Short mmCIF file of C-alpha atoms and ligand atoms in Angstrom, two decimals:
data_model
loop_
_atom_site.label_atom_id
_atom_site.label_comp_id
_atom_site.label_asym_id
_atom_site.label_seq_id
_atom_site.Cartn_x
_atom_site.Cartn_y
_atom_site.Cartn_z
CA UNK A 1 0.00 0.00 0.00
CA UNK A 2 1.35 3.31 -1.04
CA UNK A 3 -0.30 6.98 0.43
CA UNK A 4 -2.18 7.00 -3.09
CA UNK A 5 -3.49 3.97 -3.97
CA UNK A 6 -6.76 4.80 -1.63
CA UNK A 7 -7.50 8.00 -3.99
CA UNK A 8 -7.04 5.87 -7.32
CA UNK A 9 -9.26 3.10 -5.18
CA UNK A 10 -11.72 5.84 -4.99
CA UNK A 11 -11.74 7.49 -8.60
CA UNK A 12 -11.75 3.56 -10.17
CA UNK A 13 -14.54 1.90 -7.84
CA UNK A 14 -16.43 5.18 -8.77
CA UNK A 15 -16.15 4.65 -12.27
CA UNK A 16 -16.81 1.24 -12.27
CA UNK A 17 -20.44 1.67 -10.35
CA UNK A 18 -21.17 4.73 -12.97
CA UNK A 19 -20.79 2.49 -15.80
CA UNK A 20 -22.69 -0.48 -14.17
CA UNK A 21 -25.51 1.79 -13.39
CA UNK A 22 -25.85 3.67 -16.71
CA UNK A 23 -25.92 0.14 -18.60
CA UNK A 24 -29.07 -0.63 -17.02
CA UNK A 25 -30.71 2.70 -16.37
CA UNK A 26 -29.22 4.06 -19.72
CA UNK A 27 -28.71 7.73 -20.18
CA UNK A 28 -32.15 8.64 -18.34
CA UNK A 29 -31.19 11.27 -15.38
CA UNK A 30 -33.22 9.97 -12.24
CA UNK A 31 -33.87 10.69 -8.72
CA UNK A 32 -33.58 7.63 -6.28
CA UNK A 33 -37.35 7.28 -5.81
CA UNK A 34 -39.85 8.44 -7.97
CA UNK A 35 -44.00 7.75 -7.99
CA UNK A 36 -45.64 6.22 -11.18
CA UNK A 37 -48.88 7.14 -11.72
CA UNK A 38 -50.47 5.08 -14.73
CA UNK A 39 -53.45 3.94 -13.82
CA UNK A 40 -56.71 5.29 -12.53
CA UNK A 41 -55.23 8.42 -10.62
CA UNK A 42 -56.75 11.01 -12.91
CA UNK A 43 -60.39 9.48 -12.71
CA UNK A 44 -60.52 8.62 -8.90
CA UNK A 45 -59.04 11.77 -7.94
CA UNK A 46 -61.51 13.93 -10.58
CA UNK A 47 -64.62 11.41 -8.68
CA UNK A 48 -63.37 12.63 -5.46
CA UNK A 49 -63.52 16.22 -6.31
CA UNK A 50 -66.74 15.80 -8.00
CA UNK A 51 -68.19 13.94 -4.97
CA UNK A 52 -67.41 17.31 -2.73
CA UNK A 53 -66.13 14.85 0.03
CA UNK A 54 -62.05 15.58 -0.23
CA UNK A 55 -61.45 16.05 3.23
CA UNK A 56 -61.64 13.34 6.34
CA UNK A 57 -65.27 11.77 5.19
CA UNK A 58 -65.42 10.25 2.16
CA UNK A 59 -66.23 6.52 0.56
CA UNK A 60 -62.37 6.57 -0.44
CA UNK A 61 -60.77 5.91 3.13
CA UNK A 62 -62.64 2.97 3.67
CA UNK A 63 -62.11 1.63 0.39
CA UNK A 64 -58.55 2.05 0.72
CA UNK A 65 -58.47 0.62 4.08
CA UNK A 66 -60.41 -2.52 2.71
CA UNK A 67 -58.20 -2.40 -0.05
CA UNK A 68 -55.07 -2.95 1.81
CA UNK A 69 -56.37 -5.26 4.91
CA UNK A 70 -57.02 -7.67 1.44
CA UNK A 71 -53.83 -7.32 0.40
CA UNK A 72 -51.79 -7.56 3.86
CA UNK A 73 -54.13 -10.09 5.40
CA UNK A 74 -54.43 -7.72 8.51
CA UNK A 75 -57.81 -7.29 10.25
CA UNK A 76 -58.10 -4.42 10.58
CA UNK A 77 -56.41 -1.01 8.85
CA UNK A 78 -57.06 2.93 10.26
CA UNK A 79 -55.63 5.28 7.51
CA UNK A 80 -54.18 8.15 8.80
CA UNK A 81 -52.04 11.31 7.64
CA UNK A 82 -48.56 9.90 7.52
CA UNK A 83 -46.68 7.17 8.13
CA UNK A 84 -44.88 8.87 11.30
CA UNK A 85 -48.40 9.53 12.77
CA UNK A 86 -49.14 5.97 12.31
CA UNK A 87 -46.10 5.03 14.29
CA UNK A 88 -47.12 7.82 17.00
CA UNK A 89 -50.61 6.62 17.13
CA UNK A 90 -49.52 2.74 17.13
CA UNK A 91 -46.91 3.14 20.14
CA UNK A 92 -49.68 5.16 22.24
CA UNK A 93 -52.22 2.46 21.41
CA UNK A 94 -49.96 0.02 22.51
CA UNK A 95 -49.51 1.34 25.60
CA UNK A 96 -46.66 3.41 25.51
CA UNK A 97 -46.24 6.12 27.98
CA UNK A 98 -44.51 9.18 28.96
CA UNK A 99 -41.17 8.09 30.34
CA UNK A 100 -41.13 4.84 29.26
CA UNK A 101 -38.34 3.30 26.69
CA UNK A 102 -39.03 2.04 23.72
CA UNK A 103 -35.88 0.11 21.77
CA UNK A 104 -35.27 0.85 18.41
CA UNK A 105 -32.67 0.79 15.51
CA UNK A 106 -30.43 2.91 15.13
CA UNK A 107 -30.26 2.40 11.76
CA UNK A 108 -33.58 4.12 10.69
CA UNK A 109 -35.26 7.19 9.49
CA UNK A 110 -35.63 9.76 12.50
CA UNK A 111 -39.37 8.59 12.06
CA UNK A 112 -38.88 5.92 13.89
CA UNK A 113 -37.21 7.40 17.07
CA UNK A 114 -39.40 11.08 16.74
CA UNK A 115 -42.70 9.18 17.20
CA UNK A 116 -41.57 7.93 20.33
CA UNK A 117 -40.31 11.37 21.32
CA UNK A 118 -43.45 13.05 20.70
CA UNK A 119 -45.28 10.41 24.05
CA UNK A 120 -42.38 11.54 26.22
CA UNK A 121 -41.01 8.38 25.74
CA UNK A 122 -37.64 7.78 24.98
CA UNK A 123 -35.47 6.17 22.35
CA UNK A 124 -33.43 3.43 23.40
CA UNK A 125 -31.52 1.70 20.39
CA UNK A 126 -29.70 -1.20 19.75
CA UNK A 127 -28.28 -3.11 16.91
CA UNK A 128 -28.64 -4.71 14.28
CA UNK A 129 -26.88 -7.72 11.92
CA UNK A 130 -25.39 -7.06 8.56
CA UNK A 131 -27.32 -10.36 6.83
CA UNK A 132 -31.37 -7.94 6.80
CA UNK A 133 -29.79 -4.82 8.08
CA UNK A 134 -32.89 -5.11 10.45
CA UNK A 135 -32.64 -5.70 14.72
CA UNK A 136 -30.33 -8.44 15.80
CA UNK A 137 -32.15 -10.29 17.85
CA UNK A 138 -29.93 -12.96 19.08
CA UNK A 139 -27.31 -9.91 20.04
CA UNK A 140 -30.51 -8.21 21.68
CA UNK A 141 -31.45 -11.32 23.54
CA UNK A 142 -28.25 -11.41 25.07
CA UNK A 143 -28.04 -7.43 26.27
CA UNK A 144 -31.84 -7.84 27.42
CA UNK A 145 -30.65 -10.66 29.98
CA UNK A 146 -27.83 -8.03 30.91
CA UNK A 147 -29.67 -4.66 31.52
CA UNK A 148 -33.51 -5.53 32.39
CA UNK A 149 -35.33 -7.87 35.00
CA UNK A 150 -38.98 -8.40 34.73
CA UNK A 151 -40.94 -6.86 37.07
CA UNK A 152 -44.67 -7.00 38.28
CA UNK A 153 -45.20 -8.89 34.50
CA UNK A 154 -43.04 -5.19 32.45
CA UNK A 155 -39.53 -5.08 31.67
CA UNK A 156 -37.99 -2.94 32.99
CA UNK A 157 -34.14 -1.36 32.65
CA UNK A 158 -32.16 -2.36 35.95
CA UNK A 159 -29.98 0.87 35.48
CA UNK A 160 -32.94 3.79 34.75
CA UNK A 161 -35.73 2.30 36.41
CA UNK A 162 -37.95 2.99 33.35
CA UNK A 163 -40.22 0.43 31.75
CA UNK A 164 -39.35 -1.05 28.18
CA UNK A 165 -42.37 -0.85 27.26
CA UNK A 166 -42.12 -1.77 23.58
CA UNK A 167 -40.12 -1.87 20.58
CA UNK A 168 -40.17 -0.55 16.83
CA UNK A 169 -38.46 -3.61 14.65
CA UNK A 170 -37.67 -1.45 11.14
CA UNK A 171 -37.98 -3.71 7.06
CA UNK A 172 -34.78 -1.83 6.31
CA UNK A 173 -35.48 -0.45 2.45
CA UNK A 174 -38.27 -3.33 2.42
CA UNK A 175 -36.09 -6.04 3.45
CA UNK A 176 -38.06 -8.07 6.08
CA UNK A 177 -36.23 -8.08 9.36
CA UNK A 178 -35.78 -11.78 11.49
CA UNK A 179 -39.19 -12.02 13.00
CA UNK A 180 -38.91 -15.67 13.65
CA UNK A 181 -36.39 -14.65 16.12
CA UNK A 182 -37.48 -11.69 17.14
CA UNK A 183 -41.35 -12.54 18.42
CA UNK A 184 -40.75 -14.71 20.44
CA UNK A 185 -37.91 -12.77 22.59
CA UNK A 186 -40.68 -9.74 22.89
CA UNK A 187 -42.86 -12.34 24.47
CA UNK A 188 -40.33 -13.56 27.09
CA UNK A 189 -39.89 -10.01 27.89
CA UNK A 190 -42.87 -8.65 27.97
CA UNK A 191 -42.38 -6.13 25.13
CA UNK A 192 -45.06 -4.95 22.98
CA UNK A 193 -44.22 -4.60 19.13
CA UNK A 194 -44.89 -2.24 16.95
CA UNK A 195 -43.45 -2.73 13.56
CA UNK A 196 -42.24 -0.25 11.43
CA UNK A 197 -42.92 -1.38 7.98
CA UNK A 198 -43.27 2.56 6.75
CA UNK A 199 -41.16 1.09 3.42
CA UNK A 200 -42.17 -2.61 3.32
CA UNK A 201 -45.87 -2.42 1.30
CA UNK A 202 -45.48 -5.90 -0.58
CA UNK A 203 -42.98 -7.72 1.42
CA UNK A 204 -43.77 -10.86 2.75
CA UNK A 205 -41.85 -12.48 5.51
CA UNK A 206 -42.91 -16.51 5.15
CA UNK A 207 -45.50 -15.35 3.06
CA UNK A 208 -47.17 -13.21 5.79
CA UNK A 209 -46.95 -9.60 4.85
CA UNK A 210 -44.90 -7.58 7.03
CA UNK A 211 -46.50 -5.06 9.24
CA UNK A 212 -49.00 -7.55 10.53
CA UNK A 213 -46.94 -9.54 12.77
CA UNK A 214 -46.61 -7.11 15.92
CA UNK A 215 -49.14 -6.03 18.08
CA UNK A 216 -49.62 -3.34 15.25
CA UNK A 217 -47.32 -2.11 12.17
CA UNK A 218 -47.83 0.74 9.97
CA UNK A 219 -46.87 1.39 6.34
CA UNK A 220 -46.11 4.53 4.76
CA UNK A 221 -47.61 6.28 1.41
CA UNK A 222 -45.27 9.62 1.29
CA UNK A 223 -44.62 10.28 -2.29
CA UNK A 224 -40.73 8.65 -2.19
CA UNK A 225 -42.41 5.06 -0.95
CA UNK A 226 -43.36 1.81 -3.22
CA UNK A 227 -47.17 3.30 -4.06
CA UNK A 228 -48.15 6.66 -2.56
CA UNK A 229 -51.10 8.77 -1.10
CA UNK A 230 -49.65 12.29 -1.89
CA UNK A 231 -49.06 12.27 1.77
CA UNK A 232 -50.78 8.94 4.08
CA UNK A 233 -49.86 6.04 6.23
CA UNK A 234 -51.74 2.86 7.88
CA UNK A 235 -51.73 1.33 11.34
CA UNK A 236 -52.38 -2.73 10.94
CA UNK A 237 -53.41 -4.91 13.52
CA UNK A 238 -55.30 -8.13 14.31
CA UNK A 239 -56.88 -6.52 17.49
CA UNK A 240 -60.30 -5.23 17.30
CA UNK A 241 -59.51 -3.02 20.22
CA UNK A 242 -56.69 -1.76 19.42
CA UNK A 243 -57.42 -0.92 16.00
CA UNK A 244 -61.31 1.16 17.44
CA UNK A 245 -58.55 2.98 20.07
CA UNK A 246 -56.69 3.96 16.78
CA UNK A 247 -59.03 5.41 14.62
CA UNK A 248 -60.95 7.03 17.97
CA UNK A 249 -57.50 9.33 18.58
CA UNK A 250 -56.70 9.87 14.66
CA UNK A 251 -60.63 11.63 14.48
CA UNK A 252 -60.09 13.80 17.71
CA UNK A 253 -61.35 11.24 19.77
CA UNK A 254 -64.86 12.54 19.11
CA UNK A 255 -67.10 10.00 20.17
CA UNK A 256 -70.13 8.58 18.00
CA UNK A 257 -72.96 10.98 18.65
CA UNK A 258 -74.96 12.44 15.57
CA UNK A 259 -74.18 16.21 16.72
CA UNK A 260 -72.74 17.31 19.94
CA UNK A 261 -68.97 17.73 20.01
CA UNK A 262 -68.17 14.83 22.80
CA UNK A 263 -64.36 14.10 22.95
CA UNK A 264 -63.67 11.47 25.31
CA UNK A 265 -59.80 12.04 25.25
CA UNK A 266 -57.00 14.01 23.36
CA UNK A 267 -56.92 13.09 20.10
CA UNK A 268 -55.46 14.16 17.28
CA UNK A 269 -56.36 15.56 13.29
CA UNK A 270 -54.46 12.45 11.69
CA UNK A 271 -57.72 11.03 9.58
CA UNK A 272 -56.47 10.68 6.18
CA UNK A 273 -58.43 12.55 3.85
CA UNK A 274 -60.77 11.30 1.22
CA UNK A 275 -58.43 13.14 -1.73
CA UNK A 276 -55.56 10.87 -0.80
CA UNK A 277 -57.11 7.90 -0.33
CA UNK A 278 -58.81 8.21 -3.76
CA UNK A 279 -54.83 8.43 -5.19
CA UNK A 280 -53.93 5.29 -3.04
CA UNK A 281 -57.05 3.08 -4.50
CA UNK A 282 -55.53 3.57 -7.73
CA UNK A 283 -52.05 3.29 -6.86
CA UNK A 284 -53.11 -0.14 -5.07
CA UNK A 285 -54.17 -1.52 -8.08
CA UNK A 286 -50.71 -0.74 -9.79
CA UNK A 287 -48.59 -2.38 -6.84
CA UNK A 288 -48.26 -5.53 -8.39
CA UNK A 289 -46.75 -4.27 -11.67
CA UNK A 290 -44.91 -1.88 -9.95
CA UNK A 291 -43.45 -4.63 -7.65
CA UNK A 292 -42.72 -6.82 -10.59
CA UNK A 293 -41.03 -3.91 -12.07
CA UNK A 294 -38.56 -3.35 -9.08
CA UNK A 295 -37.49 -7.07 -8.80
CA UNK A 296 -36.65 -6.80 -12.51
CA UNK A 297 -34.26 -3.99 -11.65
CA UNK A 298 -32.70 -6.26 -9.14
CA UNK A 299 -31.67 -8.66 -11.20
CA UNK A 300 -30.44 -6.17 -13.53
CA UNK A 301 -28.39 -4.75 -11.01
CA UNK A 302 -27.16 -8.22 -9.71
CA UNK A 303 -25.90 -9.13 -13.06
CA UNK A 304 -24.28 -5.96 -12.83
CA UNK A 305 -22.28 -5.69 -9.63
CA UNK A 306 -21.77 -9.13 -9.66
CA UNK A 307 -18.32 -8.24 -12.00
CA UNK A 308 -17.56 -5.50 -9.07
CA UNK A 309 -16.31 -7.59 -6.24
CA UNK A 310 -15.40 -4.15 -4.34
CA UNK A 311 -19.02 -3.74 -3.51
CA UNK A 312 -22.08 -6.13 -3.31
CA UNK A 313 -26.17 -5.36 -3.94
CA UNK A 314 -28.53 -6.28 -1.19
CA UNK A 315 -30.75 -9.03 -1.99
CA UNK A 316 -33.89 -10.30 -0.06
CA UNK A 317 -33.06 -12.63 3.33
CA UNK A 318 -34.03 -16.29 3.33
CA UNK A 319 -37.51 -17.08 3.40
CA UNK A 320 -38.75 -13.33 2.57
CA UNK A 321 -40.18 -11.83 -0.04
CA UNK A 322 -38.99 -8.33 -0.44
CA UNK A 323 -40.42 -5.64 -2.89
CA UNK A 324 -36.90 -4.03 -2.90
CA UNK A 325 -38.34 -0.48 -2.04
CA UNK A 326 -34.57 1.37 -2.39
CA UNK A 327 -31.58 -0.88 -3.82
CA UNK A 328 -28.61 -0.83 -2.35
CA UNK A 329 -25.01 -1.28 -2.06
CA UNK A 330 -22.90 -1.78 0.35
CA UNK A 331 -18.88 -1.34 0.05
CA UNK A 332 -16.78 -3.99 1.16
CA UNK A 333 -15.00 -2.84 4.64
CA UNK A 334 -11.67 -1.73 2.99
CA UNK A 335 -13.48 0.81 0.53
CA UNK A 336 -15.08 2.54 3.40
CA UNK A 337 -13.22 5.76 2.79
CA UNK A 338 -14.44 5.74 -1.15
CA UNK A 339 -17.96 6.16 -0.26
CA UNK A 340 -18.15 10.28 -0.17
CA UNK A 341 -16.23 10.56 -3.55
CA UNK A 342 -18.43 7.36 -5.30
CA UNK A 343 -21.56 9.33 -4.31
CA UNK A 344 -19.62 12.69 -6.14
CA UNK A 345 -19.17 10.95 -9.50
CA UNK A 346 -22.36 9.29 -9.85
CA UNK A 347 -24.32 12.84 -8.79
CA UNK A 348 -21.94 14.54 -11.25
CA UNK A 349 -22.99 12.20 -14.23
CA UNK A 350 -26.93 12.28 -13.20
CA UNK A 351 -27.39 9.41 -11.21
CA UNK A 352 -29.08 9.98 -8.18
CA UNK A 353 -27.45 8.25 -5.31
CA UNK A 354 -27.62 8.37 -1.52
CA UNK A 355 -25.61 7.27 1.81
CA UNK A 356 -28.07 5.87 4.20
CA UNK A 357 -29.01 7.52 7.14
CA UNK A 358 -26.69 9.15 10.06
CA UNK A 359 -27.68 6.63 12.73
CA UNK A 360 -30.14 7.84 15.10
CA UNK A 361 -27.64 8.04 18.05
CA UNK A 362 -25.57 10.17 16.28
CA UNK A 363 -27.30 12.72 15.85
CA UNK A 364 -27.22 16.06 17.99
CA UNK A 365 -31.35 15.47 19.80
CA UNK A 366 -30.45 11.45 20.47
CA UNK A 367 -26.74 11.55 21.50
CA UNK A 368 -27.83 11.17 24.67
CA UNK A 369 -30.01 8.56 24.80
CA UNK A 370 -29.42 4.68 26.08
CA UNK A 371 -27.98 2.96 23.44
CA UNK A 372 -26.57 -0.78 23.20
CA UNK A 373 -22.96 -1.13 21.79
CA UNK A 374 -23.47 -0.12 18.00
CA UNK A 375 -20.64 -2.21 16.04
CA UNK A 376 -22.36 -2.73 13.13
CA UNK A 377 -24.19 0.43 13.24
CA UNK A 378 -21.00 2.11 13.03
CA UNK A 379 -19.82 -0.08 10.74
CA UNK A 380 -22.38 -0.84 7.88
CA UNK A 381 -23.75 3.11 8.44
CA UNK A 382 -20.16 4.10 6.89
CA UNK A 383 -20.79 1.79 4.10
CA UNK A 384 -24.18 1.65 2.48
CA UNK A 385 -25.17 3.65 -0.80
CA UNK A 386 -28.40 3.87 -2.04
CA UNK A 387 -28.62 3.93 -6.40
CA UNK A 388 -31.80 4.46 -8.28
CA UNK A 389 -34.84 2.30 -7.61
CA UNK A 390 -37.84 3.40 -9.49
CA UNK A 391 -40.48 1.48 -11.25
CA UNK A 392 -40.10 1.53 -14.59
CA UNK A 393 -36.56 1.83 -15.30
CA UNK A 394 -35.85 -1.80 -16.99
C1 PLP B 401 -40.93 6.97 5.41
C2 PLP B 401 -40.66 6.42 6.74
C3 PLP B 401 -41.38 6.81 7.88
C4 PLP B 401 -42.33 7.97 7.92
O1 PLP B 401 -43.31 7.97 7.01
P1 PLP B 401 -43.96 9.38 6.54
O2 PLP B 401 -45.15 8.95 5.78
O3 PLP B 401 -42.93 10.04 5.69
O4 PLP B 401 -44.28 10.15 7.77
C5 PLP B 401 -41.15 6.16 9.07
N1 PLP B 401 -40.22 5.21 9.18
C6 PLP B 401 -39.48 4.82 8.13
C7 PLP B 401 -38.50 3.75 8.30
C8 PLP B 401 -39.66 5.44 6.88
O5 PLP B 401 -38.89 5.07 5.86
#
């Protein structure tokens, strides 16, 4: 090794992933996600405004929420606003509570942790394993037996006293995280789970779609996920009660009378309104094609970085389905330090690219929170790109 061999490392690897990417995407300039919108939009949107009903009342929620307990196989759906007040709404429904803990990844979109901020709650995250980029569970099983104790049937954290009350498994860029393992360690410790499948919509975990095996999950429709609402998310669950709690706090907790405004607790404006949901019907009905669409660019991309052994593409886990929301790359260990300029080149020459988040505990508003040893946090978090995933480019 001489001092430049890491800079003509750099400038080669780069060139290398530029030309793999352009012989698939060819010389289209894209941005890493981007909606398709070629089916019914246009006519169920135009109904909607025709109707007069574009706001929180509407035949379009319920069709949409209809639409995807069919798909997912969950009981029960409860549209809402956004995917992050899905996740808020979820954890309080769950039983989360101001001071509590809640353990999460640190590898995630601030989403994840902010929901838990906004009940007073607080982040407490641990790692995960390089094989789903999701929770390790057998690493979390072990630090679990270290740091809590059950007590009076909750688990609770020997050093702050606080409950752990739940926790927020993430499908890292739709990859289904080990739930096999995972379930049954919440059950042993009494830890409720609320599953963030915000980027998961069509992925299948044992052929069970993901999101519906916690106590609840929720799915995202923001504009940069697999099928969008505009702006919308979805709490799933099995549980009749829990899913009536749900949709009682996302419509101001106004109970059922024909006219007087009765609110029975806080709630909160996070109905999703008719207008979106009349986008989502018709993007439901494109999800399969669109799905199809990304797993073809997969296997594009696979044939493609297969001749670049510096780097190698995420592929779905073992026994999972995943609908391969953003692909991704991830550098072996000794290329770590080519990641900024790789990101440069491709940029330069039009091809949207991305590293993946700053983990949570990095950041300035969670440095302080409790945190498990992050080894592979550290490590992977230096390492992972994101490259251009829409539909519809092969
Ligand atoms: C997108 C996303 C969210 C938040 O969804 P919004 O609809 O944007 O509020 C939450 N968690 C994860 C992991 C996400 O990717």
């Amino acid at each position: 090794m001489n001092n430049h061999e890491p800079i003509n490392n750099s400038y080669l690897i780069s060139c290398k992933i530029v030309r793999a990417i352009r012989a698939i995407i060819g010389d289209k300039t894209t941005t890493l996600h981007e909606p398709t919108f070629k089916g019914k939009e246009w006519e169920y949107v135009k109904d909607c405004l025709d109707s007069g009903f574009v706001s929180s009342v509407g035949q379009y929620v319920e069709k949409f929420e209809n639409k995807i307990m069919e798909y997912t196989g969950a009981k029960y759906a409860v549209a809402v606003v956004n995917g992050t007040a899905a996740l808020h709404l979820g954890l309080i429904v769950a039983g989360v509570k101001f001071d509590d803990e809640v353990l999460v990844p640190s590898l995630t979109f601030v989403a994840t942790a902010n929901a838990v901020s906004y009940i007073g709650a607080k982040p407490h995250f641990v790692d995960i394993n390089a094989n789903d980029l999701g929770i390790d569970a057998t690493k979390l099983k072990a630090y679990l037996k270290e740091i809590s104790e059950i007590k009076d049937g909750f688990c609770v954290n020997k050093k702050t006293g606080r409950v752990i009350r739940a926790i927020v498994p993430m499908h890292v860029f739709g990859h289904p995280c080990n739930l096999k393992e995972l379930l049954p360690l919440c059950n042993e410790f009494k830890i409720k789970v609320v599953e963030d499948a915000a980027e998961s919509l069509g992925s299948f975990y044992d052929k069970k779609h993901t999101g519906t095996f916690g106590n609840l999950g929720v799915i995202s429709f923001n504009g940069n996920k697999t099928i969008t609402t505009g702006g919308g998310g979805v709490i799933l669950t099995d549980d009749i009660e829990l899913a009536t709690h749900a949709k009682h706090l996302s419509t101001t907790a106004k109970s059922n009378h024909p006219f007087a405004y009765i609110h029975t607790e806080i709630g909160f404006n996070y109905r999703m309104p008719n207008l979106n949901a009349a986008l989502g019907c018709a993007q439901l009905e494109q999800l399969p094609e669109l799905l199809k669409s990304k797993r073809r660019l997969y296997g594009a991309y696979a044939k493609a970085f297969s001749e670049i052994s510096e780097v190698s593409l995420c592929q779905e886990p073992p026994l999972c389905q995943s609908n391969y929301w953003l692909q991704t790359i991830v550098l072996n260990e000794e290329f770590t330090s080519c990641r900024e300029e790789i990101i440069e080149t491709c940029i330069e020459d039009g091809i949207s690219t991305r590293p993946v988040w700053n983990p949570l505990h990095k950041l300035s508003i969670y440095q302080n929170s409790p945190a498990s040893p992050l080894p592979v946090t550290n490590n992977l978090s230096e390492r992972i790109i994101n490259i251009p995933s829409s539909a519809g480019l092969v």
